[in-house]
XYZ file of C-alpha atoms in Angstrom:
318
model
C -12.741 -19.764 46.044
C -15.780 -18.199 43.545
C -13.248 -16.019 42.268
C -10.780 -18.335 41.851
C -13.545 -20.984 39.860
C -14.654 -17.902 37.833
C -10.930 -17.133 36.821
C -10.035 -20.538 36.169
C -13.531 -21.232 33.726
C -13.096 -17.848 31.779
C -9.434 -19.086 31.365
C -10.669 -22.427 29.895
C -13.383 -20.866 27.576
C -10.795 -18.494 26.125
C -8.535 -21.262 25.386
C -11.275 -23.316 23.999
C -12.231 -20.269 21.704
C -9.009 -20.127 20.456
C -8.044 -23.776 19.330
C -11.355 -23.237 17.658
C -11.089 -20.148 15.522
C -7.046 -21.683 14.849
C -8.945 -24.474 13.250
C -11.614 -22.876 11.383
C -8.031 -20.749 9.952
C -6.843 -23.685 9.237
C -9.740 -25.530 7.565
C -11.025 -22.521 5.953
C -7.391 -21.975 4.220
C -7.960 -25.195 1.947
C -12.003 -24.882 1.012
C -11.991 -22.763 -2.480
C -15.688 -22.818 -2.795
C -17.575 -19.689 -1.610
C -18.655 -19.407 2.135
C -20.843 -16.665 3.337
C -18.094 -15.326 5.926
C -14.585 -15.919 6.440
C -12.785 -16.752 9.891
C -10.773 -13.703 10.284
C -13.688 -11.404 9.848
C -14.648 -12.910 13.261
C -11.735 -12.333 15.377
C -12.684 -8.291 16.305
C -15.918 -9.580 17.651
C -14.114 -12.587 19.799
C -12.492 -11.452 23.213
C -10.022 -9.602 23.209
C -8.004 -11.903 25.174
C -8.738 -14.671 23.042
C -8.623 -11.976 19.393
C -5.157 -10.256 20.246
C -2.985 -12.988 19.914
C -4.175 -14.499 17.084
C -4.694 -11.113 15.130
C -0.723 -10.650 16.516
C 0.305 -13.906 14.886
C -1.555 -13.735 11.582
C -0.456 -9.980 11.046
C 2.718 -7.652 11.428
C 3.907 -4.899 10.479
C 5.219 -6.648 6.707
C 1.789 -6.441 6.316
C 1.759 -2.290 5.875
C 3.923 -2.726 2.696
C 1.314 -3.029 -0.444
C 1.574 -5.611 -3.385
C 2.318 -3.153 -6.631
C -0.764 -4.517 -9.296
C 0.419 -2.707 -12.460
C -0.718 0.938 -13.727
C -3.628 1.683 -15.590
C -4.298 3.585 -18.720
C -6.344 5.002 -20.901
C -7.161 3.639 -24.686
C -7.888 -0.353 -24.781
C -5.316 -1.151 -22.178
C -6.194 -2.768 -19.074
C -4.865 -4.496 -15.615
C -6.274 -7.829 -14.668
C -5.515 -9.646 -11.020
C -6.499 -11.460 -8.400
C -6.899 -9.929 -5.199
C -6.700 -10.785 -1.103
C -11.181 -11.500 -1.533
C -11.832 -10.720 -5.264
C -10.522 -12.675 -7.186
C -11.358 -10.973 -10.688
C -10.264 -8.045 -11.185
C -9.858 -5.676 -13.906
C -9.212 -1.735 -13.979
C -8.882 0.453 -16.697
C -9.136 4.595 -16.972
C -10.828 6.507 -18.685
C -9.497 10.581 -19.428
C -12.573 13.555 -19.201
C -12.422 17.203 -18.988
C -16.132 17.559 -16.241
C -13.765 20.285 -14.753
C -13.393 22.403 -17.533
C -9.680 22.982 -16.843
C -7.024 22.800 -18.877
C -5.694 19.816 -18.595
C -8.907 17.807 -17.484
C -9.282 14.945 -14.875
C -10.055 11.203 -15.068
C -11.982 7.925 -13.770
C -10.343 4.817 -12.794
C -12.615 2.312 -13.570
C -12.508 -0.995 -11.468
C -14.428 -4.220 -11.526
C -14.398 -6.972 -8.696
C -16.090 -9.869 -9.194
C -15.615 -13.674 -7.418
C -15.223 -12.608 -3.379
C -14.058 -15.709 -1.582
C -16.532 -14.933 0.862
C -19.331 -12.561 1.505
C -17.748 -10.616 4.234
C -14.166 -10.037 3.368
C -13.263 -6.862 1.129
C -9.893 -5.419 -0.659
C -7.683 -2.305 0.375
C -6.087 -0.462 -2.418
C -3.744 2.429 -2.837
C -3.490 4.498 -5.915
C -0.776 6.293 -6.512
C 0.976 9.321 -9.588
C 4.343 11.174 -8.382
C 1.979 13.649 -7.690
C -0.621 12.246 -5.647
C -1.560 8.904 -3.562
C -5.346 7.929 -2.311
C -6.819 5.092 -0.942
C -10.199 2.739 -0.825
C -11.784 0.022 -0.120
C -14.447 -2.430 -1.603
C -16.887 -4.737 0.056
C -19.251 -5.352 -3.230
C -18.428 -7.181 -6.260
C -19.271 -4.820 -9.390
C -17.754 -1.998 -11.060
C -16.384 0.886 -9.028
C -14.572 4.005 -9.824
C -11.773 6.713 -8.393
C -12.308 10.141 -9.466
C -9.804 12.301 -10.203
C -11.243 15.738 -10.980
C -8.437 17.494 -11.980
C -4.833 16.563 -12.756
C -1.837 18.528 -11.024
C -0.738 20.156 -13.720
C 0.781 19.453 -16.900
C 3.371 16.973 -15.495
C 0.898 15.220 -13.755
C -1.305 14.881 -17.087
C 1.717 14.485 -19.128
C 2.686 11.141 -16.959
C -0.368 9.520 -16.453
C -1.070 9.855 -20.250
C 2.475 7.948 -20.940
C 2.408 5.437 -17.869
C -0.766 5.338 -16.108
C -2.105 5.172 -12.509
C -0.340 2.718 -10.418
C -2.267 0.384 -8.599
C -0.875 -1.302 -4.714
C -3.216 -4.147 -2.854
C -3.103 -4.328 0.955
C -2.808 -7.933 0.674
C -3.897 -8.163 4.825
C -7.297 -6.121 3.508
C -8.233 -3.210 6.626
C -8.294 -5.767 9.146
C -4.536 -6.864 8.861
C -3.528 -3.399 8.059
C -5.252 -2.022 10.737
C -3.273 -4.528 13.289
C -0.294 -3.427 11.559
C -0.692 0.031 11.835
C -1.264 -0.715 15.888
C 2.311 -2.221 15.518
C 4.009 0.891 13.596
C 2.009 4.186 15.099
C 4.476 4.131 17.987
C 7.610 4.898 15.924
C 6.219 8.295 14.808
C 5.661 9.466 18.229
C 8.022 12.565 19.258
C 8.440 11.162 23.092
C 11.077 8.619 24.993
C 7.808 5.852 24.409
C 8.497 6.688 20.604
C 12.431 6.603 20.992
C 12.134 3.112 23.014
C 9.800 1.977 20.532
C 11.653 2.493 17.819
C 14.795 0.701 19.062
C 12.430 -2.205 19.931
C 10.735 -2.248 16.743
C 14.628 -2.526 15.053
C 15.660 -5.510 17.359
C 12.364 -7.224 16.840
C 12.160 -7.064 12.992
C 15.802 -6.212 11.892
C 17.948 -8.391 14.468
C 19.549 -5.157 15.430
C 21.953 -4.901 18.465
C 21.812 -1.765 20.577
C 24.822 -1.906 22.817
C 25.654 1.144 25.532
C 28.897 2.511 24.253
C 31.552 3.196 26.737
C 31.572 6.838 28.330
C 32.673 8.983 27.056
C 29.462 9.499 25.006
C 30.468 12.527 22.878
C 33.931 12.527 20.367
C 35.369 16.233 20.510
C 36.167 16.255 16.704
C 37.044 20.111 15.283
C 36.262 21.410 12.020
C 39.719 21.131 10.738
C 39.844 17.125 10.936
C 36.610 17.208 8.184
C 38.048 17.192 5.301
C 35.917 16.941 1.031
C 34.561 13.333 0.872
C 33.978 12.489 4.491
C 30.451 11.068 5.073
C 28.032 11.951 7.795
C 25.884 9.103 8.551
C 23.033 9.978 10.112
C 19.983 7.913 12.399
C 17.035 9.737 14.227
C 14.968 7.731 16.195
C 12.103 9.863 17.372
C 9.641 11.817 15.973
C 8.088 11.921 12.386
C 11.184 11.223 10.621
C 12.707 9.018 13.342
C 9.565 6.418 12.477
C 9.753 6.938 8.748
C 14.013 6.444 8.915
C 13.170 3.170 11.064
C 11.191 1.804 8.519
C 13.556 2.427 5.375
C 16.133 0.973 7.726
C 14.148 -2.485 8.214
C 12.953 -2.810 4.261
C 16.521 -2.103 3.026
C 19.191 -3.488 5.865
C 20.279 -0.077 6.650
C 21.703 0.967 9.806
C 21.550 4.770 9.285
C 18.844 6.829 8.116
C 20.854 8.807 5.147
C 23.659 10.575 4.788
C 25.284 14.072 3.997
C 28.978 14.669 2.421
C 31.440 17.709 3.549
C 33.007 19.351 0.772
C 35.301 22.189 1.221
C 35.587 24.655 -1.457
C 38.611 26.492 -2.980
C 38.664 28.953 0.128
C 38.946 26.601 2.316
C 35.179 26.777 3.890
C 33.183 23.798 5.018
C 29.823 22.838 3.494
C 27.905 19.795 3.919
C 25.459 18.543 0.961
C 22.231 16.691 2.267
C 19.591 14.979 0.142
C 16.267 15.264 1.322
C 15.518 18.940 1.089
C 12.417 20.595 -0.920
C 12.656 23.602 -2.752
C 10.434 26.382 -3.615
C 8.116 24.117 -6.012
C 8.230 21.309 -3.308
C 10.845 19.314 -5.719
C 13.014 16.718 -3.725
C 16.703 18.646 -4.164
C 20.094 18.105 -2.819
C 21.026 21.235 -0.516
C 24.500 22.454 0.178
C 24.168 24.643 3.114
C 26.980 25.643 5.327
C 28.868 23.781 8.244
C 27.770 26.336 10.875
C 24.175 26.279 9.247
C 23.922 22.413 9.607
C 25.238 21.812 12.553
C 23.329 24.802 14.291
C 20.182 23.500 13.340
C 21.066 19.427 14.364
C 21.927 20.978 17.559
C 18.915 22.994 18.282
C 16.144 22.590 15.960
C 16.153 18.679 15.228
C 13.652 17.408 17.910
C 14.195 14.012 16.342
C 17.542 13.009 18.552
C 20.038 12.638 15.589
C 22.523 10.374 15.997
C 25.572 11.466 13.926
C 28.781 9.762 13.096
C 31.885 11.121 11.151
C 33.235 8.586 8.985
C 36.563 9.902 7.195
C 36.922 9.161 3.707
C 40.197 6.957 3.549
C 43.661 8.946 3.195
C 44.351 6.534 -0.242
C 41.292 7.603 -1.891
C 41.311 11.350 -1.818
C 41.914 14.111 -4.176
């Protein structure tokens, strides 16, 4: 019977905790004047029976995609927003040479000013073609990103012409913490990770996973592959299984990419795939051989590739 009581009170409580904190969301959402802490920096300190679903409702994994701000630059140009707790913002950047090198470094100057409340703070990503970094700020005055040296000439050569581009984490590190909680499954190179990223497609996506009928495996031969036919291609596992789920939810996709065959003059079978890097690290189409390709989907490609053939149409070829 005590352990029954005790069960049934802590039960209560926890519901009593959480119609309150739901209303202090709820109240706290339509106050604009300054208050010295804000509801949702509560919740980690709050059961975690009582914290879990609320952070779950408030927070998903939409909330790991960033707000893009603008780019800053040098001269008198400037970005002005509001953010997630500050609500003034402005950021500006400012070119030096403290490295001595030849194409120098930079500061990106930022000032927050007007937090909503005294214990909420701002998660930013800054970002080049060359480089991305990330911070946070909890104080309202001017802060600054160093950049010591740029990559290079193209890197110098493009932030000189378009600037540093700024992203807000519009949840701040709580709600992209909680989020990250929500994603970290899909890069993980085991059946959990495989499972989770199927879940994680049905949940957000509304896809439909159906068991096909056996058998599982279509004998095709080389011969049938003929220039134009597309290989459409879906790994679920693994780093690139979790990154290929997530371009899949954010553009409706239901494959990962895809590569073309192409068949020369001879006769021989190639296959060109996107998504290769070359020598300088440069994002390049390759063209690599049938038997090269398929050897290494086979055998090398821990990410369980799921690969259709889909024939280019009769009427449209060469």
């Amino acid at each position: 019977m005590a352990s029954s009581s005790s069960s049934s009170s802590s039960s209560s409580l926890s519901s009593i905790l959480s119609i309150v904190v739901v209303l202090i969301l709820i109240v706290s959402t339509a106050e604009s004047v300054k208050s010295p802490f804000h509801p949702r920096d509560l919740l980690p300190h709050l059961p975690r029976q009582v914290s879990w679903p609320i952070l779950n409702s408030l927070y998903g994994a939409a909330d790991l995609l960033p707000t893009f701000i603008g780019t800053a630059s040098s001269g008198n140009d400037s970005v002005d927003w509001k953010g997630a707790c500050f609500f003034e913002n402005t950021a500006w950047l400012e070119f030096h040479n403290k490295s001595g090198s030849e194409f120098g470094g930079g500061t990106l100057h930022i000032k927050a000013d007007k937090a909503h409340s005294w214990t909420c703070m701002d998660l930013y990503v800054f970002a080049t073609p060359y480089r991305v970094t990330w911070t946070w700020y909890f104080i309202s005055r001017q802060h600054t990103v160093e950049f010591p040296e740029w990559d290079g000439k193209a890197e110098y050569e493009y932030v000189k012409n378009k600037g540093v581009s700024i992203f807000l984490m519009h949840a701040g590190m709580l709600g992209t913490l909680q989020a990250l909680w929500d994603v970290f499954p899909l890069f993980s190179n085991t059946g959990w990770g495989e499972s989770s990223n199927l879940a994680f497609l049905e949940k957000h996506m509304g896809a439909n996973f159906e068991p096909r009928p056996e058998p599982w495996v279509t004998n095709v031969t080389t011969d049938q592959i003929q220039s134009g036919d597309l290989l459409a291609i879906s790994k679920i596992r693994g780093r690139w299984g979790g990154f290929e789920t997530l371009e899949k939810w954010v553009s409706g996709a239901y494959a990962g990419h895809s590569a073309v065959a192409l068949r020369d003059s001879e006769g021989k079978l190639w296959v060109g795939e996107s998504g290769n890097e070359n020598d300088k690290g440069e994002d390049v189409i390759a063209i690599l051989p049938w038997e090269e390709w398929w050897a290494f989907e086979q055998t090398k490609d821990d990410s369980n590739p799921q690969i259709a053939l889909l024939p280019l149409h009769p009427d449209v070829r060469c």
